[in-house]
Amino acid sequence: NAGVTQTPKFQVLKTGQSMTLQCAQDMNHNSMYWYRQDPGMGLRLIYYSASEGTTDKGEVPNGYNVSRLNKREFSLRLESAAPSQTSVYFCASSEMADTQYFGPGTRLTVL
Amino acid sequence: AQSVTQLGSHVSVSEGALVLLRCNYSSSVPPYLFWYVQYPNQGLQLLLKYTTGATLVKGINGFEAEFKKSETSFHLTKPSAHMSDAAEYFCAVRGDTGRRALTFGSGTRLQVQP
């Protein structure tokens, strides 16, 4: 099993450009999450999806949109990237309230 | 709302010494508590978790943690550090029944000196 996969691994954008981060899981989990990791701040929740067809805002949703395409896939879109969105982005999945499994991350730099 | 405080952003120990990483939490409901480890340029990997039952929890790689409700703590320990333990460690809490996402502490970077 691949677990949670994320693409791309690295990305450099210019201010104002858009992009979509892709996440997929093969564990048949209902819940999926997007976090961002910044130095000294741990991981902060951007959006989550408790089940297919539902999404909700997390702690830091501004500037992002998400799509739960199906049970496996949960994408994160930056419509107009800003330097403040330079970060490492992690996708995670879980079954009910149990352990979250994390992908390898996407390192995004916005110039 | 829940929160997590990790005391010490950097901890340095000698190989073979005790590892103690501190975590205090706040939660309005009985918490589920987690420790994750992150090796350089990798995602997070679960070390151990507490949900209910026994308050001393054993995890992978010789780590354990004890849930102390009276102290609102969930400190991570390992009797003897190994060079391969050098990584960043995150404590997290899931205590709100409406949202299943985790609230993370800011992390503790563990250095192991030879």
JSON list of C-alpha atoms in Angstrom, two decimals:
[
{"chain": "A", "resi": 1, "resn": "ASN", "atom": "CA", "xyz": [0.00, 0.00, 0.00]},
{"chain": "A", "resi": 2, "resn": "ALA", "atom": "CA", "xyz": [1.20, 3.49, -0.85]},
{"chain": "A", "resi": 3, "resn": "GLY", "atom": "CA", "xyz": [-0.68, 5.11, 2.06]},
{"chain": "A", "resi": 4, "resn": "VAL", "atom": "CA", "xyz": [-1.02, 8.85, 1.46]},
{"chain": "A", "resi": 5, "resn": "THR", "atom": "CA", "xyz": [0.59, 10.30, -1.64]},
{"chain": "A", "resi": 6, "resn": "GLN", "atom": "CA", "xyz": [1.06, 13.96, -2.52]},
{"chain": "A", "resi": 7, "resn": "THR", "atom": "CA", "xyz": [2.07, 15.71, -5.71]},
{"chain": "A", "resi": 8, "resn": "PRO", "atom": "CA", "xyz": [4.12, 17.65, -6.46]},
{"chain": "A", "resi": 9, "resn": "LYS", "atom": "CA", "xyz": [6.96, 17.29, -3.95]},
{"chain": "A", "resi": 10, "resn": "PHE", "atom": "CA", "xyz": [8.35, 20.75, -4.68]},
{"chain": "A", "resi": 11, "resn": "GLN", "atom": "CA", "xyz": [6.92, 23.84, -6.37]},
{"chain": "A", "resi": 12, "resn": "VAL", "atom": "CA", "xyz": [8.03, 27.41, -6.92]},
{"chain": "A", "resi": 13, "resn": "LEU", "atom": "CA", "xyz": [5.39, 29.98, -7.84]},
{"chain": "A", "resi": 14, "resn": "LYS", "atom": "CA", "xyz": [5.38, 33.66, -8.53]},
{"chain": "A", "resi": 15, "resn": "THR", "atom": "CA", "xyz": [3.02, 35.92, -6.60]},
{"chain": "A", "resi": 16, "resn": "GLY", "atom": "CA", "xyz": [-0.44, 35.76, -8.15]},
{"chain": "A", "resi": 17, "resn": "GLN", "atom": "CA", "xyz": [-0.03, 32.39, -9.84]},
{"chain": "A", "resi": 18, "resn": "SER", "atom": "CA", "xyz": [-2.40, 29.55, -9.06]},
{"chain": "A", "resi": 19, "resn": "MET", "atom": "CA", "xyz": [-1.83, 25.88, -8.45]},
{"chain": "A", "resi": 20, "resn": "THR", "atom": "CA", "xyz": [-3.45, 22.76, -7.09]},
{"chain": "A", "resi": 21, "resn": "LEU", "atom": "CA", "xyz": [-1.85, 20.36, -4.64]},
{"chain": "A", "resi": 22, "resn": "GLN", "atom": "CA", "xyz": [-3.02, 16.81, -5.07]},
{"chain": "A", "resi": 23, "resn": "CYS", "atom": "CA", "xyz": [-3.51, 14.21, -2.34]},
{"chain": "A", "resi": 24, "resn": "ALA", "atom": "CA", "xyz": [-4.70, 10.63, -2.56]},
{"chain": "A", "resi": 25, "resn": "GLN", "atom": "CA", "xyz": [-5.05, 7.82, -0.04]},
{"chain": "A", "resi": 26, "resn": "ASP", "atom": "CA", "xyz": [-5.57, 4.11, -0.59]},
{"chain": "A", "resi": 27, "resn": "MET", "atom": "CA", "xyz": [-6.64, 3.15, 2.94]},
{"chain": "A", "resi": 28, "resn": "ASN", "atom": "CA", "xyz": [-10.37, 3.69, 2.36]},
{"chain": "A", "resi": 29, "resn": "HIS", "atom": "CA", "xyz": [-10.44, 6.40, 5.02]},
{"chain": "A", "resi": 30, "resn": "ASN", "atom": "CA", "xyz": [-13.42, 8.69, 5.33]},
{"chain": "A", "resi": 31, "resn": "SER", "atom": "CA", "xyz": [-11.63, 11.74, 6.73]},
{"chain": "A", "resi": 32, "resn": "MET", "atom": "CA", "xyz": [-8.94, 13.76, 5.02]},
{"chain": "A", "resi": 33, "resn": "TYR", "atom": "CA", "xyz": [-7.05, 16.90, 6.06]},
{"chain": "A", "resi": 34, "resn": "TRP", "atom": "CA", "xyz": [-4.74, 19.60, 4.78]},
{"chain": "A", "resi": 35, "resn": "TYR", "atom": "CA", "xyz": [-2.18, 21.16, 7.11]},
{"chain": "A", "resi": 36, "resn": "ARG", "atom": "CA", "xyz": [0.58, 23.66, 6.64]},
{"chain": "A", "resi": 37, "resn": "GLN", "atom": "CA", "xyz": [3.84, 23.54, 8.59]},
{"chain": "A", "resi": 38, "resn": "ASP", "atom": "CA", "xyz": [5.80, 26.66, 9.35]},
{"chain": "A", "resi": 39, "resn": "PRO", "atom": "CA", "xyz": [8.96, 26.91, 11.50]},
{"chain": "A", "resi": 40, "resn": "GLY", "atom": "CA", "xyz": [8.18, 27.15, 15.20]},
{"chain": "A", "resi": 41, "resn": "MET", "atom": "CA", "xyz": [4.44, 26.83, 14.67]},
{"chain": "A", "resi": 42, "resn": "GLY", "atom": "CA", "xyz": [3.83, 23.13, 14.35]},
{"chain": "A", "resi": 43, "resn": "LEU", "atom": "CA", "xyz": [1.14, 22.08, 11.91]},
{"chain": "A", "resi": 44, "resn": "ARG", "atom": "CA", "xyz": [-1.99, 24.15, 11.43]},
{"chain": "A", "resi": 45, "resn": "LEU", "atom": "CA", "xyz": [-5.19, 22.88, 9.89]},
{"chain": "A", "resi": 46, "resn": "ILE", "atom": "CA", "xyz": [-6.25, 24.55, 6.65]},
{"chain": "A", "resi": 47, "resn": "TYR", "atom": "CA", "xyz": [-9.29, 22.48, 5.65]},
{"chain": "A", "resi": 48, "resn": "TYR", "atom": "CA", "xyz": [-10.66, 19.08, 6.39]},
{"chain": "A", "resi": 49, "resn": "SER", "atom": "CA", "xyz": [-13.20, 16.70, 4.97]},
{"chain": "A", "resi": 50, "resn": "ALA", "atom": "CA", "xyz": [-15.01, 14.43, 7.39]},
{"chain": "A", "resi": 51, "resn": "SER", "atom": "CA", "xyz": [-16.44, 12.34, 4.57]},
{"chain": "A", "resi": 52, "resn": "GLU", "atom": "CA", "xyz": [-16.89, 12.32, 0.83]},
{"chain": "A", "resi": 53, "resn": "GLY", "atom": "CA", "xyz": [-18.91, 15.33, -0.24]},
{"chain": "A", "resi": 54, "resn": "THR", "atom": "CA", "xyz": [-18.21, 17.47, 2.83]},
{"chain": "A", "resi": 55, "resn": "THR", "atom": "CA", "xyz": [-15.51, 20.02, 3.56]},
{"chain": "A", "resi": 56, "resn": "ASP", "atom": "CA", "xyz": [-15.00, 22.46, 6.41]},
{"chain": "A", "resi": 57, "resn": "LYS", "atom": "CA", "xyz": [-12.63, 25.28, 7.24]},
{"chain": "A", "resi": 58, "resn": "GLY", "atom": "CA", "xyz": [-9.84, 24.79, 9.70]},
{"chain": "A", "resi": 59, "resn": "GLU", "atom": "CA", "xyz": [-7.68, 27.26, 11.56]},
{"chain": "A", "resi": 60, "resn": "VAL", "atom": "CA", "xyz": [-6.08, 29.03, 8.57]},
{"chain": "A", "resi": 61, "resn": "PRO", "atom": "CA", "xyz": [-8.36, 28.71, 5.48]},
{"chain": "A", "resi": 62, "resn": "ASN", "atom": "CA", "xyz": [-7.91, 32.15, 3.93]},
{"chain": "A", "resi": 63, "resn": "GLY", "atom": "CA", "xyz": [-6.42, 32.03, 0.44]},
{"chain": "A", "resi": 64, "resn": "TYR", "atom": "CA", "xyz": [-7.21, 28.34, -0.07]},
{"chain": "A", "resi": 65, "resn": "ASN", "atom": "CA", "xyz": [-9.97, 26.22, -1.52]},
{"chain": "A", "resi": 66, "resn": "VAL", "atom": "CA", "xyz": [-10.42, 22.46, -1.43]},
{"chain": "A", "resi": 67, "resn": "SER", "atom": "CA", "xyz": [-12.22, 19.77, -3.35]},
{"chain": "A", "resi": 68, "resn": "ARG", "atom": "CA", "xyz": [-13.05, 16.29, -2.10]},
{"chain": "A", "resi": 69, "resn": "LEU", "atom": "CA", "xyz": [-13.17, 14.72, -5.53]},
{"chain": "A", "resi": 70, "resn": "ASN", "atom": "CA", "xyz": [-14.08, 11.24, -4.29]},
{"chain": "A", "resi": 71, "resn": "LYS", "atom": "CA", "xyz": [-13.29, 9.14, -1.25]},
{"chain": "A", "resi": 72, "resn": "ARG", "atom": "CA", "xyz": [-9.63, 8.77, -2.27]},
{"chain": "A", "resi": 73, "resn": "GLU", "atom": "CA", "xyz": [-8.71, 12.28, -3.36]},
{"chain": "A", "resi": 74, "resn": "PHE", "atom": "CA", "xyz": [-8.62, 15.65, -1.62]},
{"chain": "A", "resi": 75, "resn": "SER", "atom": "CA", "xyz": [-7.05, 18.60, -3.44]},
{"chain": "A", "resi": 76, "resn": "LEU", "atom": "CA", "xyz": [-5.94, 22.00, -2.18]},
{"chain": "A", "resi": 77, "resn": "ARG", "atom": "CA", "xyz": [-6.01, 25.00, -4.50]},
{"chain": "A", "resi": 78, "resn": "LEU", "atom": "CA", "xyz": [-4.25, 28.32, -4.21]},
{"chain": "A", "resi": 79, "resn": "GLU", "atom": "CA", "xyz": [-6.07, 30.74, -6.52]},
{"chain": "A", "resi": 80, "resn": "SER", "atom": "CA", "xyz": [-3.63, 33.64, -6.24]},
{"chain": "A", "resi": 81, "resn": "ALA", "atom": "CA", "xyz": [-0.47, 32.67, -4.40]},
{"chain": "A", "resi": 82, "resn": "ALA", "atom": "CA", "xyz": [1.13, 35.07, -1.92]},
{"chain": "A", "resi": 83, "resn": "PRO", "atom": "CA", "xyz": [4.58, 34.94, -0.27]},
{"chain": "A", "resi": 84, "resn": "SER", "atom": "CA", "xyz": [2.85, 34.25, 3.07]},
{"chain": "A", "resi": 85, "resn": "GLN", "atom": "CA", "xyz": [1.78, 30.90, 1.62]},
{"chain": "A", "resi": 86, "resn": "THR", "atom": "CA", "xyz": [5.37, 29.73, 1.39]},
{"chain": "A", "resi": 87, "resn": "SER", "atom": "CA", "xyz": [5.25, 26.63, 3.56]},
{"chain": "A", "resi": 88, "resn": "VAL", "atom": "CA", "xyz": [5.32, 22.85, 3.65]},
{"chain": "A", "resi": 89, "resn": "TYR", "atom": "CA", "xyz": [1.89, 21.36, 3.04]},
{"chain": "A", "resi": 90, "resn": "PHE", "atom": "CA", "xyz": [0.84, 18.00, 4.42]},
{"chain": "A", "resi": 91, "resn": "CYS", "atom": "CA", "xyz": [-2.17, 15.94, 3.60]},
{"chain": "A", "resi": 92, "resn": "ALA", "atom": "CA", "xyz": [-3.44, 13.36, 6.07]},
{"chain": "A", "resi": 93, "resn": "SER", "atom": "CA", "xyz": [-6.22, 10.82, 6.31]},
{"chain": "A", "resi": 94, "resn": "SER", "atom": "CA", "xyz": [-7.90, 8.91, 9.11]},
{"chain": "A", "resi": 95, "resn": "GLU", "atom": "CA", "xyz": [-10.75, 6.58, 9.84]},
{"chain": "A", "resi": 96, "resn": "MET", "atom": "CA", "xyz": [-13.19, 8.16, 12.27]},
{"chain": "A", "resi": 97, "resn": "ALA", "atom": "CA", "xyz": [-11.32, 9.73, 15.18]},
{"chain": "A", "resi": 98, "resn": "ASP", "atom": "CA", "xyz": [-8.33, 7.49, 15.09]},
{"chain": "A", "resi": 99, "resn": "THR", "atom": "CA", "xyz": [-4.74, 7.87, 13.98]},
{"chain": "A", "resi": 100, "resn": "GLN", "atom": "CA", "xyz": [-3.99, 10.26, 11.15]},
{"chain": "A", "resi": 101, "resn": "TYR", "atom": "CA", "xyz": [-1.62, 9.10, 8.45]},
{"chain": "A", "resi": 102, "resn": "PHE", "atom": "CA", "xyz": [0.45, 11.74, 6.74]},
{"chain": "A", "resi": 103, "resn": "GLY", "atom": "CA", "xyz": [1.81, 12.13, 3.24]},
{"chain": "A", "resi": 104, "resn": "PRO", "atom": "CA", "xyz": [5.43, 13.13, 2.52]},
{"chain": "A", "resi": 105, "resn": "GLY", "atom": "CA", "xyz": [4.57, 16.81, 2.04]},
{"chain": "A", "resi": 106, "resn": "THR", "atom": "CA", "xyz": [4.82, 19.46, -0.67]},
{"chain": "A", "resi": 107, "resn": "ARG", "atom": "CA", "xyz": [7.40, 22.23, -0.26]},
{"chain": "A", "resi": 108, "resn": "LEU", "atom": "CA", "xyz": [5.96, 25.39, -1.79]},
{"chain": "A", "resi": 109, "resn": "THR", "atom": "CA", "xyz": [7.88, 28.62, -2.31]},
{"chain": "A", "resi": 110, "resn": "VAL", "atom": "CA", "xyz": [6.08, 31.76, -3.48]},
{"chain": "A", "resi": 111, "resn": "LEU", "atom": "CA", "xyz": [8.36, 34.49, -4.79]},
{"chain": "B", "resi": 1, "resn": "ALA", "atom": "CA", "xyz": [-11.07, 24.60, 22.02]},
{"chain": "B", "resi": 2, "resn": "GLN", "atom": "CA", "xyz": [-8.00, 22.54, 22.69]},
{"chain": "B", "resi": 3, "resn": "SER", "atom": "CA", "xyz": [-4.35, 23.56, 22.73]},
{"chain": "B", "resi": 4, "resn": "VAL", "atom": "CA", "xyz": [-0.93, 21.99, 23.16]},
{"chain": "B", "resi": 5, "resn": "THR", "atom": "CA", "xyz": [2.22, 23.43, 24.67]},
{"chain": "B", "resi": 6, "resn": "GLN", "atom": "CA", "xyz": [5.58, 21.77, 24.16]},
{"chain": "B", "resi": 7, "resn": "LEU", "atom": "CA", "xyz": [8.23, 23.05, 26.55]},
{"chain": "B", "resi": 8, "resn": "GLY", "atom": "CA", "xyz": [11.59, 23.46, 24.86]},
{"chain": "B", "resi": 9, "resn": "SER", "atom": "CA", "xyz": [11.90, 23.92, 21.12]},
{"chain": "B", "resi": 10, "resn": "HIS", "atom": "CA", "xyz": [15.32, 22.22, 21.21]},
{"chain": "B", "resi": 11, "resn": "VAL", "atom": "CA", "xyz": [16.53, 19.43, 23.47]},
{"chain": "B", "resi": 12, "resn": "SER", "atom": "CA", "xyz": [20.03, 17.98, 23.33]},
{"chain": "B", "resi": 13, "resn": "VAL", "atom": "CA", "xyz": [21.04, 14.73, 25.03]},
{"chain": "B", "resi": 14, "resn": "SER", "atom": "CA", "xyz": [24.01, 12.42, 24.90]},
{"chain": "B", "resi": 15, "resn": "GLU", "atom": "CA", "xyz": [23.73, 9.02, 23.31]},
{"chain": "B", "resi": 16, "resn": "GLY", "atom": "CA", "xyz": [22.56, 6.59, 26.00]},
{"chain": "B", "resi": 17, "resn": "ALA", "atom": "CA", "xyz": [20.98, 9.31, 28.16]},
{"chain": "B", "resi": 18, "resn": "LEU", "atom": "CA", "xyz": [17.34, 9.63, 29.12]},
{"chain": "B", "resi": 19, "resn": "VAL", "atom": "CA", "xyz": [15.10, 11.45, 26.68]},
{"chain": "B", "resi": 20, "resn": "LEU", "atom": "CA", "xyz": [12.30, 13.56, 28.16]},
{"chain": "B", "resi": 21, "resn": "LEU", "atom": "CA", "xyz": [10.13, 15.71, 25.91]},
{"chain": "B", "resi": 22, "resn": "ARG", "atom": "CA", "xyz": [7.41, 17.69, 27.64]},
{"chain": "B", "resi": 23, "resn": "CYS", "atom": "CA", "xyz": [3.84, 18.21, 26.49]},
{"chain": "B", "resi": 24, "resn": "ASN", "atom": "CA", "xyz": [0.95, 19.91, 28.26]},
{"chain": "B", "resi": 25, "resn": "TYR", "atom": "CA", "xyz": [-2.50, 20.16, 26.79]},
{"chain": "B", "resi": 26, "resn": "SER", "atom": "CA", "xyz": [-5.85, 21.77, 27.39]},
{"chain": "B", "resi": 27, "resn": "SER", "atom": "CA", "xyz": [-9.10, 20.26, 26.30]},
{"chain": "B", "resi": 28, "resn": "SER", "atom": "CA", "xyz": [-12.72, 20.69, 27.31]},
{"chain": "B", "resi": 29, "resn": "VAL", "atom": "CA", "xyz": [-13.45, 17.00, 26.78]},
{"chain": "B", "resi": 30, "resn": "PRO", "atom": "CA", "xyz": [-11.47, 13.85, 27.57]},
{"chain": "B", "resi": 31, "resn": "PRO", "atom": "CA", "xyz": [-8.54, 14.09, 25.19]},
{"chain": "B", "resi": 32, "resn": "TYR", "atom": "CA", "xyz": [-7.06, 11.77, 22.67]},
{"chain": "B", "resi": 33, "resn": "LEU", "atom": "CA", "xyz": [-3.31, 12.46, 22.73]},
{"chain": "B", "resi": 34, "resn": "PHE", "atom": "CA", "xyz": [-0.66, 11.66, 20.17]},
{"chain": "B", "resi": 35, "resn": "TRP", "atom": "CA", "xyz": [3.09, 11.91, 19.67]},
{"chain": "B", "resi": 36, "resn": "TYR", "atom": "CA", "xyz": [4.40, 12.08, 16.14]},
{"chain": "B", "resi": 37, "resn": "VAL", "atom": "CA", "xyz": [7.99, 12.07, 14.90]},
{"chain": "B", "resi": 38, "resn": "GLN", "atom": "CA", "xyz": [9.27, 13.83, 11.81]},
{"chain": "B", "resi": 39, "resn": "TYR", "atom": "CA", "xyz": [12.62, 12.95, 10.29]},
{"chain": "B", "resi": 40, "resn": "PRO", "atom": "CA", "xyz": [14.25, 15.52, 7.99]},
{"chain": "B", "resi": 41, "resn": "ASN", "atom": "CA", "xyz": [12.34, 16.11, 4.76]},
{"chain": "B", "resi": 42, "resn": "GLN", "atom": "CA", "xyz": [9.73, 13.50, 5.61]},
{"chain": "B", "resi": 43, "resn": "GLY", "atom": "CA", "xyz": [6.12, 13.40, 6.72]},
{"chain": "B", "resi": 44, "resn": "LEU", "atom": "CA", "xyz": [4.94, 12.70, 10.25]},
{"chain": "B", "resi": 45, "resn": "GLN", "atom": "CA", "xyz": [4.94, 9.20, 11.66]},
{"chain": "B", "resi": 46, "resn": "LEU", "atom": "CA", "xyz": [2.91, 8.11, 14.67]},
{"chain": "B", "resi": 47, "resn": "LEU", "atom": "CA", "xyz": [5.01, 7.17, 17.72]},
{"chain": "B", "resi": 48, "resn": "LEU", "atom": "CA", "xyz": [2.19, 6.44, 20.14]},
{"chain": "B", "resi": 49, "resn": "LYS", "atom": "CA", "xyz": [-1.27, 7.49, 21.18]},
{"chain": "B", "resi": 50, "resn": "TYR", "atom": "CA", "xyz": [-3.53, 7.61, 24.20]},
{"chain": "B", "resi": 51, "resn": "THR", "atom": "CA", "xyz": [-7.27, 7.28, 23.81]},
{"chain": "B", "resi": 52, "resn": "THR", "atom": "CA", "xyz": [-8.70, 5.57, 26.88]},
{"chain": "B", "resi": 53, "resn": "GLY", "atom": "CA", "xyz": [-7.60, 2.95, 29.39]},
{"chain": "B", "resi": 54, "resn": "ALA", "atom": "CA", "xyz": [-4.03, 2.48, 30.58]},
{"chain": "B", "resi": 55, "resn": "THR", "atom": "CA", "xyz": [-2.34, 5.81, 31.16]},
{"chain": "B", "resi": 56, "resn": "LEU", "atom": "CA", "xyz": [1.17, 4.55, 30.37]},
{"chain": "B", "resi": 57, "resn": "VAL", "atom": "CA", "xyz": [1.39, 4.08, 26.64]},
{"chain": "B", "resi": 58, "resn": "LYS", "atom": "CA", "xyz": [4.20, 2.31, 24.82]},
{"chain": "B", "resi": 59, "resn": "GLY", "atom": "CA", "xyz": [5.10, 3.18, 21.28]},
{"chain": "B", "resi": 60, "resn": "ILE", "atom": "CA", "xyz": [7.60, 2.35, 18.61]},
{"chain": "B", "resi": 61, "resn": "ASN", "atom": "CA", "xyz": [11.38, 2.63, 18.91]},
{"chain": "B", "resi": 62, "resn": "GLY", "atom": "CA", "xyz": [11.34, 2.28, 22.71]},
{"chain": "B", "resi": 63, "resn": "PHE", "atom": "CA", "xyz": [9.37, 5.45, 23.42]},
{"chain": "B", "resi": 64, "resn": "GLU", "atom": "CA", "xyz": [6.60, 5.71, 25.98]},
{"chain": "B", "resi": 65, "resn": "ALA", "atom": "CA", "xyz": [4.38, 8.43, 27.39]},
{"chain": "B", "resi": 66, "resn": "GLU", "atom": "CA", "xyz": [2.22, 8.78, 30.46]},
{"chain": "B", "resi": 67, "resn": "PHE", "atom": "CA", "xyz": [-1.12, 10.53, 30.50]},
{"chain": "B", "resi": 68, "resn": "LYS", "atom": "CA", "xyz": [-1.54, 12.51, 33.74]},
{"chain": "B", "resi": 69, "resn": "LYS", "atom": "CA", "xyz": [-4.96, 14.08, 33.88]},
{"chain": "B", "resi": 70, "resn": "SER", "atom": "CA", "xyz": [-4.28, 16.02, 37.09]},
{"chain": "B", "resi": 71, "resn": "GLU", "atom": "CA", "xyz": [-1.25, 17.66, 35.47]},
{"chain": "B", "resi": 72, "resn": "THR", "atom": "CA", "xyz": [-2.76, 17.86, 31.96]},
{"chain": "B", "resi": 73, "resn": "SER", "atom": "CA", "xyz": [0.48, 16.39, 30.71]},
{"chain": "B", "resi": 74, "resn": "PHE", "atom": "CA", "xyz": [1.57, 13.72, 28.24]},
{"chain": "B", "resi": 75, "resn": "HIS", "atom": "CA", "xyz": [5.38, 13.70, 28.40]},
{"chain": "B", "resi": 76, "resn": "LEU", "atom": "CA", "xyz": [7.39, 11.49, 26.07]},
{"chain": "B", "resi": 77, "resn": "THR", "atom": "CA", "xyz": [10.31, 9.47, 27.41]},
{"chain": "B", "resi": 78, "resn": "LYS", "atom": "CA", "xyz": [12.91, 6.98, 26.27]},
{"chain": "B", "resi": 79, "resn": "PRO", "atom": "CA", "xyz": [15.39, 5.44, 28.73]},
{"chain": "B", "resi": 80, "resn": "SER", "atom": "CA", "xyz": [18.40, 5.50, 26.42]},
{"chain": "B", "resi": 81, "resn": "ALA", "atom": "CA", "xyz": [18.81, 7.80, 23.43]},
{"chain": "B", "resi": 82, "resn": "HIS", "atom": "CA", "xyz": [20.14, 6.54, 20.14]},
{"chain": "B", "resi": 83, "resn": "MET", "atom": "CA", "xyz": [21.65, 8.61, 17.36]},
{"chain": "B", "resi": 84, "resn": "SER", "atom": "CA", "xyz": [18.76, 7.60, 15.12]},
{"chain": "B", "resi": 85, "resn": "ASP", "atom": "CA", "xyz": [16.32, 9.33, 17.50]},
{"chain": "B", "resi": 86, "resn": "ALA", "atom": "CA", "xyz": [17.44, 12.75, 16.27]},
{"chain": "B", "resi": 87, "resn": "ALA", "atom": "CA", "xyz": [14.30, 14.26, 14.74]},
{"chain": "B", "resi": 88, "resn": "GLU", "atom": "CA", "xyz": [11.49, 16.68, 15.47]},
{"chain": "B", "resi": 89, "resn": "TYR", "atom": "CA", "xyz": [8.73, 15.50, 17.77]},
{"chain": "B", "resi": 90, "resn": "PHE", "atom": "CA", "xyz": [5.20, 16.82, 17.85]},
{"chain": "B", "resi": 91, "resn": "CYS", "atom": "CA", "xyz": [2.57, 16.38, 20.52]},
{"chain": "B", "resi": 92, "resn": "ALA", "atom": "CA", "xyz": [-1.04, 16.65, 19.38]},
{"chain": "B", "resi": 93, "resn": "VAL", "atom": "CA", "xyz": [-4.50, 16.53, 20.89]},
{"chain": "B", "resi": 94, "resn": "ARG", "atom": "CA", "xyz": [-7.89, 15.64, 19.47]},
{"chain": "B", "resi": 95, "resn": "GLY", "atom": "CA", "xyz": [-10.44, 16.54, 22.05]},
{"chain": "B", "resi": 96, "resn": "ASP", "atom": "CA", "xyz": [-13.33, 18.19, 20.27]},
{"chain": "B", "resi": 97, "resn": "THR", "atom": "CA", "xyz": [-15.96, 15.71, 19.19]},
{"chain": "B", "resi": 98, "resn": "GLY", "atom": "CA", "xyz": [-17.19, 17.96, 16.39]},
{"chain": "B", "resi": 99, "resn": "ARG", "atom": "CA", "xyz": [-13.88, 18.20, 14.58]},
{"chain": "B", "resi": 100, "resn": "ARG", "atom": "CA", "xyz": [-11.58, 15.25, 14.24]},
{"chain": "B", "resi": 101, "resn": "ALA", "atom": "CA", "xyz": [-8.51, 17.19, 13.15]},
{"chain": "B", "resi": 102, "resn": "LEU", "atom": "CA", "xyz": [-5.50, 17.42, 15.43]},
{"chain": "B", "resi": 103, "resn": "THR", "atom": "CA", "xyz": [-4.18, 20.46, 17.24]},
{"chain": "B", "resi": 104, "resn": "PHE", "atom": "CA", "xyz": [-0.38, 20.31, 17.28]},
{"chain": "B", "resi": 105, "resn": "GLY", "atom": "CA", "xyz": [2.24, 21.74, 19.54]},
{"chain": "B", "resi": 106, "resn": "SER", "atom": "CA", "xyz": [5.05, 23.76, 18.00]},
{"chain": "B", "resi": 107, "resn": "GLY", "atom": "CA", "xyz": [7.44, 20.83, 18.08]},
{"chain": "B", "resi": 108, "resn": "THR", "atom": "CA", "xyz": [10.66, 19.89, 19.87]},
{"chain": "B", "resi": 109, "resn": "ARG", "atom": "CA", "xyz": [13.84, 19.20, 17.93]},
{"chain": "B", "resi": 110, "resn": "LEU", "atom": "CA", "xyz": [15.86, 16.44, 19.59]},
{"chain": "B", "resi": 111, "resn": "GLN", "atom": "CA", "xyz": [19.61, 16.37, 19.07]},
{"chain": "B", "resi": 112, "resn": "VAL", "atom": "CA", "xyz": [21.61, 13.34, 20.16]},
{"chain": "B", "resi": 113, "resn": "GLN", "atom": "CA", "xyz": [25.29, 13.93, 20.80]},
{"chain": "B", "resi": 114, "resn": "PRO", "atom": "CA", "xyz": [27.78, 11.06, 20.40]}
]
